[in-house]
XYZ file of C-alpha atoms in Angstrom:
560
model
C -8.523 -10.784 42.361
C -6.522 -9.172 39.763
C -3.590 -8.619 42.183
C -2.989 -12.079 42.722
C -3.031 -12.778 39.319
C -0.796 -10.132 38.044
C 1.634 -11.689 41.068
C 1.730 -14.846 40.088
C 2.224 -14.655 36.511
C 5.093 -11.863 36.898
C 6.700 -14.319 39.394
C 5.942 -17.482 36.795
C 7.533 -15.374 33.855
C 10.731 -15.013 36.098
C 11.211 -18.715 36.277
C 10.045 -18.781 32.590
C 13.075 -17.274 31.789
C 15.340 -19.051 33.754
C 15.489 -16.975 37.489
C 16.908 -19.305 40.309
C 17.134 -16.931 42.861
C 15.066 -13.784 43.962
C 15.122 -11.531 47.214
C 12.568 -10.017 49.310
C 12.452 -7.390 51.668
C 8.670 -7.776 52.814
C 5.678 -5.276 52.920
C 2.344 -4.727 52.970
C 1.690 -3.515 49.257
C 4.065 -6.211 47.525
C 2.017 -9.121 49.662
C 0.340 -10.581 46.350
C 4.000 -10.783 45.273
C 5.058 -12.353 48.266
C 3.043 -14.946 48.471
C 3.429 -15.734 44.622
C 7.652 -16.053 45.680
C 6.695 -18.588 48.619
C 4.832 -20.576 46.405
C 7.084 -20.768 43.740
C 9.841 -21.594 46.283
C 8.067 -24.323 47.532
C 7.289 -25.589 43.877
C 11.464 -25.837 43.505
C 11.351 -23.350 40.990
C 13.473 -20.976 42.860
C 15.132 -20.011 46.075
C 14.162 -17.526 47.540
C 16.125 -15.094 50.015
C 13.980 -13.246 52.796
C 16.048 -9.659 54.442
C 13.875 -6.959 56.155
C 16.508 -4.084 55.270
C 15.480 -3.049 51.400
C 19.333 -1.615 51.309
C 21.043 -4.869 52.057
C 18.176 -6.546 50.387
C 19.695 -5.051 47.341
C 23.065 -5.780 47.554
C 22.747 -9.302 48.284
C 20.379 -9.358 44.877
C 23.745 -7.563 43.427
C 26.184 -10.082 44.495
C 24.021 -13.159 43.534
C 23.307 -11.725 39.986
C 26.981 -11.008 40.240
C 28.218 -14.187 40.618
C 25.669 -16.158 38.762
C 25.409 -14.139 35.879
C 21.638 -14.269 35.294
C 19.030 -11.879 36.608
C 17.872 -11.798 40.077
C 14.859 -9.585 41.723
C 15.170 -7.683 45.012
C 11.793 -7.221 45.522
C 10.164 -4.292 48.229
C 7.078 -2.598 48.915
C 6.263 1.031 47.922
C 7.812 4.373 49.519
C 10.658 5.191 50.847
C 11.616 1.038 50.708
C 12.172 1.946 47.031
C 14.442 4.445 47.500
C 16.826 2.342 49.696
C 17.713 0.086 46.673
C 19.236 3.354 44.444
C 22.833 2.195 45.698
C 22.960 -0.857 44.555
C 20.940 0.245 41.334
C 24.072 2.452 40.677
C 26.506 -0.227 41.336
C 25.028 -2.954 39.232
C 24.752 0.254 36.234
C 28.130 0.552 36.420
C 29.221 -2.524 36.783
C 26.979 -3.899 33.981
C 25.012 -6.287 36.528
C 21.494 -7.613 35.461
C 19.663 -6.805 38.589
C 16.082 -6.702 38.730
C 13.930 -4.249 40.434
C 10.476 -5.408 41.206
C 8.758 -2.313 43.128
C 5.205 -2.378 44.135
C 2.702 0.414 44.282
C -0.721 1.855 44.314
C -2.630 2.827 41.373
C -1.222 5.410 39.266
C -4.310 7.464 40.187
C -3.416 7.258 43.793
C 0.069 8.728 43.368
C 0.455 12.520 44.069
C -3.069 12.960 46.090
C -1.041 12.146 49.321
C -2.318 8.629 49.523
C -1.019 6.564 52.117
C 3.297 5.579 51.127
C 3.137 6.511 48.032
C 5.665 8.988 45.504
C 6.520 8.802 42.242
C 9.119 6.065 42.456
C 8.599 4.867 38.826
C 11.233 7.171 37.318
C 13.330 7.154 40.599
C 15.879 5.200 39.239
C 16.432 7.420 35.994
C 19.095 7.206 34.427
C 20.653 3.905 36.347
C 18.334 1.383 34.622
C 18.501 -0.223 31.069
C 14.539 -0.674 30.937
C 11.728 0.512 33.790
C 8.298 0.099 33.071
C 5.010 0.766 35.191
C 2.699 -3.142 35.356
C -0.870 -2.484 36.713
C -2.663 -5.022 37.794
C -5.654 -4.010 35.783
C -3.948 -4.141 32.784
C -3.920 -6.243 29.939
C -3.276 -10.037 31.756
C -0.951 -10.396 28.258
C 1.487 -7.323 29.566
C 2.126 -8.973 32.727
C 4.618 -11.575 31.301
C 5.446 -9.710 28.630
C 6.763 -6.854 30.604
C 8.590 -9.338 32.726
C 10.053 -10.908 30.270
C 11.341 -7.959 28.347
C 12.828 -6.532 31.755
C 14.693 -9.872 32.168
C 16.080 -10.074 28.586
C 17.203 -6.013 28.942
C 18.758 -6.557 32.265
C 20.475 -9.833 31.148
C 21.621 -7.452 27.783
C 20.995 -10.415 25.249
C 21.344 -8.770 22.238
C 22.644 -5.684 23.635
C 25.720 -6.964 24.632
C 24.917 -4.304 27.709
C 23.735 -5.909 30.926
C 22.556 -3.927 33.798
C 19.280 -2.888 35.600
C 15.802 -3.041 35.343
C 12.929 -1.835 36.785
C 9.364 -3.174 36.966
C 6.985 -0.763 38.727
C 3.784 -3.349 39.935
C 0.992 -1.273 40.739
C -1.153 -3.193 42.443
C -4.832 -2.024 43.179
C -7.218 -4.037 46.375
C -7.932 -6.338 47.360
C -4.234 -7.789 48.177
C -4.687 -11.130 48.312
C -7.584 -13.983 47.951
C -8.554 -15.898 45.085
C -4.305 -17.044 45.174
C -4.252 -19.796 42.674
C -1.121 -22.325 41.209
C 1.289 -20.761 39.139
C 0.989 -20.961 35.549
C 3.401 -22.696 33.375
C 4.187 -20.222 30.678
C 7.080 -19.930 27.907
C 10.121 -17.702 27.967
C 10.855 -14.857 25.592
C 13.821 -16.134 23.801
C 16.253 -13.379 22.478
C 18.561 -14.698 20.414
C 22.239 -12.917 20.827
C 22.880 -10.504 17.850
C 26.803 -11.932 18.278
C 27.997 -13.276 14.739
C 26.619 -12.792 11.411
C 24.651 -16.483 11.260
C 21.071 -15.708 10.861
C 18.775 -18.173 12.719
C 16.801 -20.825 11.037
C 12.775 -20.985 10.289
C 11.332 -23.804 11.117
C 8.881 -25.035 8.031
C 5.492 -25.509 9.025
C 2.817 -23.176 9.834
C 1.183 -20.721 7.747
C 2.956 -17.788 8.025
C 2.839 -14.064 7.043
C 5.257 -11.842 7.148
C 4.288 -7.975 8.284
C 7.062 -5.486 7.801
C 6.479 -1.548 9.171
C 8.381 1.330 8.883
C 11.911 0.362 7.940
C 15.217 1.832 6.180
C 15.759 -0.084 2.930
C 18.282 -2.870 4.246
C 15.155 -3.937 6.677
C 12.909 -3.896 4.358
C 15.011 -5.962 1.670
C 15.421 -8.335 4.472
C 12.150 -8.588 5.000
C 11.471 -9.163 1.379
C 13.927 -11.777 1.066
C 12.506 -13.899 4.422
C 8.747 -13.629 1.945
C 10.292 -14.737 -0.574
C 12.498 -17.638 0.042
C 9.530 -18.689 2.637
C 6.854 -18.078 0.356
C 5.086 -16.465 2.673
C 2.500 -13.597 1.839
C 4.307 -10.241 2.584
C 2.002 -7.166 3.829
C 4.829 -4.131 3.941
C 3.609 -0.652 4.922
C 4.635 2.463 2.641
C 7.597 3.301 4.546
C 8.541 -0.182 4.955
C 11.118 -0.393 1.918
C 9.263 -3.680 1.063
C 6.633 -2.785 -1.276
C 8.307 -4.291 -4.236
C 7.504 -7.703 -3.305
C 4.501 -7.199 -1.043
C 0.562 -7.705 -1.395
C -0.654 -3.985 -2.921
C -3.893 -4.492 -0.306
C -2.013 -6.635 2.201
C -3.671 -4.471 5.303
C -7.606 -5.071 3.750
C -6.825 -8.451 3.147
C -5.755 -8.985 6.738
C -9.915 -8.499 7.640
C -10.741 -10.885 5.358
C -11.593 -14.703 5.850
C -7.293 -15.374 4.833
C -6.645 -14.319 8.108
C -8.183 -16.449 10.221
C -6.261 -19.014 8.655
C -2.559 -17.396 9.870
C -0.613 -19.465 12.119
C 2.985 -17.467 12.495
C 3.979 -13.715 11.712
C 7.475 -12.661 11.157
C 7.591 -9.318 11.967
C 10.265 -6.751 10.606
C 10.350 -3.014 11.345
C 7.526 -0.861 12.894
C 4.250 -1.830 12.536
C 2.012 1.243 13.638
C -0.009 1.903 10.535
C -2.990 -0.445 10.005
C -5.568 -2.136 12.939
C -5.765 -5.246 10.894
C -2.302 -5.853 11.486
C -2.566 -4.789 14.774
C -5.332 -7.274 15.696
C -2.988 -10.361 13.993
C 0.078 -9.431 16.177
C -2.073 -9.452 19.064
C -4.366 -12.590 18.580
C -3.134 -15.932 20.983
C -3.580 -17.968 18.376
C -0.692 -16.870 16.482
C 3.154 -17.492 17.005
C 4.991 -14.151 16.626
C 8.501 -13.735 15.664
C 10.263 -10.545 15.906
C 13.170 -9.694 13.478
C 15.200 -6.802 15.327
C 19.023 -6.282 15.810
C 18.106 -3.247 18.356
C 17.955 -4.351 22.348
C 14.375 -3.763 22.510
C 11.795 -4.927 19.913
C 8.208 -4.230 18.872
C 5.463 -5.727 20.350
C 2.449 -3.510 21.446
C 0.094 -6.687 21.327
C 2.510 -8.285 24.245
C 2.659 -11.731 21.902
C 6.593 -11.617 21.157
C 8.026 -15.348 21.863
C 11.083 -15.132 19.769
C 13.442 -11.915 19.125
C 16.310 -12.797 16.480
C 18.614 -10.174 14.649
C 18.520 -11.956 11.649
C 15.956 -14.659 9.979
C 16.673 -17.276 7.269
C 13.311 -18.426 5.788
C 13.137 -22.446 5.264
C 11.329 -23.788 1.978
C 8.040 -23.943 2.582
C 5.472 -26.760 2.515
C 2.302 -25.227 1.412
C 3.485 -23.489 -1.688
C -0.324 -23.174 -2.610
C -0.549 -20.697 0.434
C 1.232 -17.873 -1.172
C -0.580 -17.952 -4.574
C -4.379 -17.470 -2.516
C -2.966 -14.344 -0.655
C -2.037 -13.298 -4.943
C -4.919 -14.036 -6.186
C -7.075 -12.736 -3.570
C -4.512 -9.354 -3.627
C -4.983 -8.914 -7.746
C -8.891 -9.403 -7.258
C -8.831 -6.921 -4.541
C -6.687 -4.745 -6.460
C -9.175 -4.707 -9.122
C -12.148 -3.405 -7.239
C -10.304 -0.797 -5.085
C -8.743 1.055 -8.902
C -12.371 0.009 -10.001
C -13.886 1.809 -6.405
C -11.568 4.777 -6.617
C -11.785 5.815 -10.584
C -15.956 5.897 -10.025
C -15.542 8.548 -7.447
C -17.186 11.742 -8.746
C -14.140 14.128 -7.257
C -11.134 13.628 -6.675
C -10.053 11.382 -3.989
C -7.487 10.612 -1.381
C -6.296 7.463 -2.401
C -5.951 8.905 -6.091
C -3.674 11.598 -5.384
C -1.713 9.141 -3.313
C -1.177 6.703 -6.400
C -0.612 9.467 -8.928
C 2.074 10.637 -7.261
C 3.561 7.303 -5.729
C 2.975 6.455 -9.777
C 5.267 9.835 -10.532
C 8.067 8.484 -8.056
C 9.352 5.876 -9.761
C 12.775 4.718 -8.676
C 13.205 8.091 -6.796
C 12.811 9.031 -3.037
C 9.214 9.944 -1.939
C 8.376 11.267 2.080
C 5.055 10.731 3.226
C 3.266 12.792 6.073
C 1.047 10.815 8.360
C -2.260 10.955 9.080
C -3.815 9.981 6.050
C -1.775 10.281 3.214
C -0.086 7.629 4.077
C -2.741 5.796 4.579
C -3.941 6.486 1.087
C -0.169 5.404 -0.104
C -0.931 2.102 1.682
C -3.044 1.259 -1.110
C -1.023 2.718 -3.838
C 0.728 0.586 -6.941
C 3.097 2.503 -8.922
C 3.506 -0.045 -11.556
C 3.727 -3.922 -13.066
C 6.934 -5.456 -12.683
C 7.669 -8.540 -13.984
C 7.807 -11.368 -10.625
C 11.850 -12.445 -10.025
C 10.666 -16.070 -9.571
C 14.293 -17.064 -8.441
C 15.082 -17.545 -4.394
C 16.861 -19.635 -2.058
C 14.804 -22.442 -1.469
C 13.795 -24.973 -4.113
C 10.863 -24.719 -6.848
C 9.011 -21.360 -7.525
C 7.293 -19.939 -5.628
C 5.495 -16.755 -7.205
C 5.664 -18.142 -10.796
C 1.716 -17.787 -10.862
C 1.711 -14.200 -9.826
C 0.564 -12.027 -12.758
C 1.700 -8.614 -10.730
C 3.737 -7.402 -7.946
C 2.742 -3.893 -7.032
C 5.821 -1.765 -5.963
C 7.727 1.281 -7.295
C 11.645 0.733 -6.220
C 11.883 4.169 -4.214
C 13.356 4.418 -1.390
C 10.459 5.955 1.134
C 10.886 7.632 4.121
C 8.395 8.869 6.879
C 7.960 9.949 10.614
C 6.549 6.564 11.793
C 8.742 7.138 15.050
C 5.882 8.785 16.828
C 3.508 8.710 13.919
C 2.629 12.758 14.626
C 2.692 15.345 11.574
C 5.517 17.292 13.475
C 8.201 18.304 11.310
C 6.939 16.982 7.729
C 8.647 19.790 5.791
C 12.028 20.418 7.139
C 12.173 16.457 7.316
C 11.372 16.307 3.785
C 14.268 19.109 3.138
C 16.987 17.381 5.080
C 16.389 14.121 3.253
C 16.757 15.784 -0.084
C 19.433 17.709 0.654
C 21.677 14.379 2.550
C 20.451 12.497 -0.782
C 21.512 15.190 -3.360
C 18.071 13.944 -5.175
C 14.937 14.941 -6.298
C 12.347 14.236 -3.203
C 8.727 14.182 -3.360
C 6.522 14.818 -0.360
C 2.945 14.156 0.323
C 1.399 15.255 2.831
C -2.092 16.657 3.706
C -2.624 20.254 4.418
C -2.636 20.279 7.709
C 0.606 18.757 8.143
C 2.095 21.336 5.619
C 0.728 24.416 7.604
C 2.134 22.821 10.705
C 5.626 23.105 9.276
C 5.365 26.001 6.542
C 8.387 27.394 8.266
C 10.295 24.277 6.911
C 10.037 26.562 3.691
C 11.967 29.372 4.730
C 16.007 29.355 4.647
C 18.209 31.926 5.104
C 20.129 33.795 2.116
C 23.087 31.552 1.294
C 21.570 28.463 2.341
C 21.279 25.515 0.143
C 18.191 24.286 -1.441
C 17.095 21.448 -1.546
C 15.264 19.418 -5.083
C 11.329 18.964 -3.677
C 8.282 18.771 -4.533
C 5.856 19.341 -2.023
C 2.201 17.624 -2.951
C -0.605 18.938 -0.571
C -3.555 16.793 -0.449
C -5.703 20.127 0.365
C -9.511 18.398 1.897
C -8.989 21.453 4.794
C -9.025 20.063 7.351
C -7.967 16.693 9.146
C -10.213 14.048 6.717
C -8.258 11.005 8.608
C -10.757 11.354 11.911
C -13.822 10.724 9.470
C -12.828 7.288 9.125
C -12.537 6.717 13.129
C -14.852 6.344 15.504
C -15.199 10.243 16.155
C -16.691 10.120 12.250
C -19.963 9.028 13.430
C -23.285 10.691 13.017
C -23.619 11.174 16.810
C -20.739 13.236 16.757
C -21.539 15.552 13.982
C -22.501 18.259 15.933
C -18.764 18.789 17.067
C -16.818 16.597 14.584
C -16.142 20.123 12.570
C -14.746 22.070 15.231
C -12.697 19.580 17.602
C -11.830 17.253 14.656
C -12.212 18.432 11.472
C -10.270 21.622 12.298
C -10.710 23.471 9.198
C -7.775 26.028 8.840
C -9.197 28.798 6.801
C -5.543 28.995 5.096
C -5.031 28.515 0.996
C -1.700 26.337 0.909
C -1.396 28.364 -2.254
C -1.300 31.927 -0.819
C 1.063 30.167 1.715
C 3.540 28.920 -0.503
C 3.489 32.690 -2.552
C 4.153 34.431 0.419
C 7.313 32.438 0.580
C 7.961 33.020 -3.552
C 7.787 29.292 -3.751
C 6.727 27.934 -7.394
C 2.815 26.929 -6.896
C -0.026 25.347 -8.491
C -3.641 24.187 -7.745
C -5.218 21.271 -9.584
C -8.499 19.764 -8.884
C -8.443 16.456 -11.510
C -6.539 13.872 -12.435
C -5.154 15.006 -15.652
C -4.208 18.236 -13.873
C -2.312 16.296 -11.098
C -0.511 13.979 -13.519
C 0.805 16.875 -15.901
C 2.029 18.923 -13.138
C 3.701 15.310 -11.181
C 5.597 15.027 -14.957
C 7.355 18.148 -14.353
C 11.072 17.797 -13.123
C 11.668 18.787 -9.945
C 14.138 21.506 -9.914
C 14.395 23.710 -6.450
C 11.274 23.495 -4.123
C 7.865 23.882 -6.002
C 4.275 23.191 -4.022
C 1.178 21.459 -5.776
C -1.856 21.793 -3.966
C -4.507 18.675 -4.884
C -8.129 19.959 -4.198
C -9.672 16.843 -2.588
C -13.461 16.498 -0.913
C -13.475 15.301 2.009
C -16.970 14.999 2.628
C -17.237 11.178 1.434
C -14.025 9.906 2.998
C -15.782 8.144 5.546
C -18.236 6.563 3.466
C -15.213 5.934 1.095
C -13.515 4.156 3.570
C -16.072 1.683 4.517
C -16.655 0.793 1.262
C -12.920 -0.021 0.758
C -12.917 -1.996 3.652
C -16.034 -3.741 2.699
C -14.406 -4.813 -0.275
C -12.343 -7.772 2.332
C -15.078 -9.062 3.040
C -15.860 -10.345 -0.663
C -12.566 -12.105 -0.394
C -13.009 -16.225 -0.237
């Protein structure tokens, strides 16, 4: 009885976030929804406004959202009863009205086999809306209010300062109806205007960690500051711009028994890089706060109850917290450098710290896949711990080392794909007008080799190109496609050995080159200065990464 579920927790998020009024123009396919709008109705949590033309359904939803200000859904069933609502879609665009578009529909697998009413109406109002998204009913039960939520918050244009519509496509599989039960009581998504420059308050309390993703430095420094007048433990990914301050193995840690004991996550940036983090954002158990000045925000594991521009950390009360996550990072630490030097070849994660090590205070670019990956794990250097803040008494004074380097690091994280890694690379040295290191794995570097060529005449840029050279794609070793019952194809399909030298590569374009295959090697030829475009290819062995990997994330689970 999924469909009734979906219903009634879609039509419980509306009130959630404040809905007094909603229209329907009734159907067959949108009865689960229906019924969820009678019952709320009847509960006095709304009004509800019954029409059986879908065109003047949606006009009336216009002038009520007009007039009240809020969001209101015109509600129909699938087909052509979609299509009827485009006029008033295009009024309340232009006229910066937050009306909300509830559609309902078969399965996406039932579209475009000429099933019974059904066409693709999901994109049909393209480019009218501020937000459309498709909700199936067999989905996760989390995305139902969450998707609700978000297209009431869009439409309303807190934070934006852009009201307009939304669209929710409900896909809604059989049976219809049955198994109807009350509606739940849930809590709204509160987005907090961007308006003024006041950041909002943190309430003091629970246990809190703060996760930052991919972010440009001013993100990131926010970020670092929220850690550290909170004292909260700070796990920042490579391209976060937060590494300075954060735990060097905050993503192992997060599998480790310190997790369970998280009871709030601030969350800055992208996170897209590590599971562990993406199992915290989406446990229940765990209050998560979204730092964004953007309309929409990040939340893949559909927890988001808060969205805030800005974030001012209170003092905390458990400054003990903070000091296990250190000491439990610095042990950690310890075994992965002691894990990683007893490798018989060279490794992954050592070319990664060599040449985050090499950085410095410059500007590295990491590919995806797994070099950055390998970066995650990467310490460039002791610093000595700034044990001054906002808040009262210290709050890292015990910390004997925070890992971080003080570049500025950029990376694809958009999309996450290996698209582009070169001529990316390029155009941030050449905006910078400063040296720029890239690492990247080989793949990635064949993928954009043309980002070597420029014309005669055309600027070049100051980059050095590493090439963590395993041939082939060593990141699918770690996941589940690594096992043994896959070996028979893991080679071919996922491996995807290229057969090219980087080096020859690189020659062909009369780009300076070199090939090391140790440590020593890699470190002499990182000390260089980078002047014009040069390539050094790393020679790593793949053929333990997987093995490699397990034992690094073993080591967690040694963690008290």
């Amino acid at each position: 009885m999924s469909s009734s579920r979906c219903a009634g927790t879609i039509v419980a998020q509306l009130c959630a976030q404040g809905v007094t009024d909603a229209v329907l123009a009734s159907g067959s396919r949108s009865a689960p929804l229906a019924l969820a709008l009678a019952s709320a109705e009847a509960e006095g949590r709304l009004r509800l406004h019954v029409r059986f033309d879908e065109r003047s359904a949606g006009f009336l939803a216009l002038g009520l959202a007009k007039a009240s200000g809020r969001p209101v859904p015109v509600l129909t069933t699938s087909g052509t009863a979609v299509g009827n609502l485009l006029p008033a879609v295009m009024e309340a665009h232009h006229s910066g009205v937050p009306l909300l578009v509830i559609s309902a529909d078969r399965p996406a697998a039932l579209v475009g086999v000429g099933a019974n009413q059904t066409t693709d109406q999901a994109r049909l109002f393209q480019p009218f809306v501020r937000w459309s998204a498709r909700v199936s009913s067999m989905a996760s039960e989390t995305s139902w209010a969450a998707q609700t939520a978000r297209a009431c918050v869009l439409a309303a244009g807190v934070g934006s300062c852009n009201p307009g519509p939304a669209h929710l496509n409900v896909e809604l599989d059989q049976p219809l109806v049955g198994g109807e039960v009350a509606l739940p009581e849930l809590a709204a998504v509160v987005r907090e205007s961007s308006g003024g420059s006041v950041a909002a308050p943190l309430v003091a309390g629970p246990r809190t960690v703060v996760v930052c993703g991919d972010a440009p430095v001013a993100v990131g420094r926010q970020a670092a500051q929220v850690a550290r007048s909170g004292g909260f433990p700070l796990v920042a990914e490579p391209s976060s711009n937060a590494r300075d301050e954060a735990l060097r193995t905050g993503s192992l840690l997060l599998g480790s028994a310190l997790a369970a004991e998280v009871q709030r996550v601030v969350v800055f940036g992208h996170p897209t890089l590590s599971r562990s983090v993406n199992r915290l954002l989406a446990r229940d158990d765990v209050e998560i706060i979204v730092v964004s000045a953007a309309p929409e925000w990040p939340d893949a594991g559909w927890r988001a109850t808060r969205v805030v521009s800005a974030l001012v950390a209170a003092e905390p009360d458990d400054s003990g917290w903070l000091r296990r996550w250190q000491a439990a990072d610095a042990l950690l630490s310890a075994r992965v450098d002691e894990l990683v030097a007893g490798q018989p070849v060279l490794t992954g994660p050592a070319v990664a710290a060599a040449v985050v090590a090499s950085v410095g205070s410059g500007v590295l670019m990491l590919g995806n896949s797994q070099p950055i990956r390998d970066a995650d794990l990467a310490t460039a250097s002791s610093v000595t711990p700034d044990c001054s803040h906002s808040g009262g008494g210290s709050l890292i004074q015990d910390a004997e080392v925070l890992p971080g380097t003080g570049a500025r690091v950029f990376a694809n994280r958009g999309l996450a794909g290996i698209d582009g890694t070169v001529s990316t690379a390029v155009g941030v040295a050449l905006a910078s007008g400063e040296p720029v290191t890239l690492l990247c794995g080989d793949l990635t570097f064949l993928h954009d080799a043309n980002g070597l060529a420029a014309g005669l005449g055309e600027r070049r840029p100051d980059l050095r190109i590493v090439v963590a050279d395993d041939s082939g794609g060593s990141i699918f070793a770690t996941l589940e496609y690594g096992d043994v019952r896959y070996a028979d194809s893991f080679e071919r399909v996922f491996g995807t050995p290229p057969g090219v030298d980087p080096v020859r590569l690189a020659e062909a374009h009369g780009i300076p080159v070199r090939r090391v295959e140790d440590e020593a090697s890699l470190t002499a030829a990182l000390h260089r200065p980078i002047q014009g475009l040069d390539v050094v290819v790393a020679t790593i062995d793949r053929a333990g990464r997987r093995a490699l990997n397990a034992q690094l994330n073993a080591l967690a689970n040694l963690v008290d």
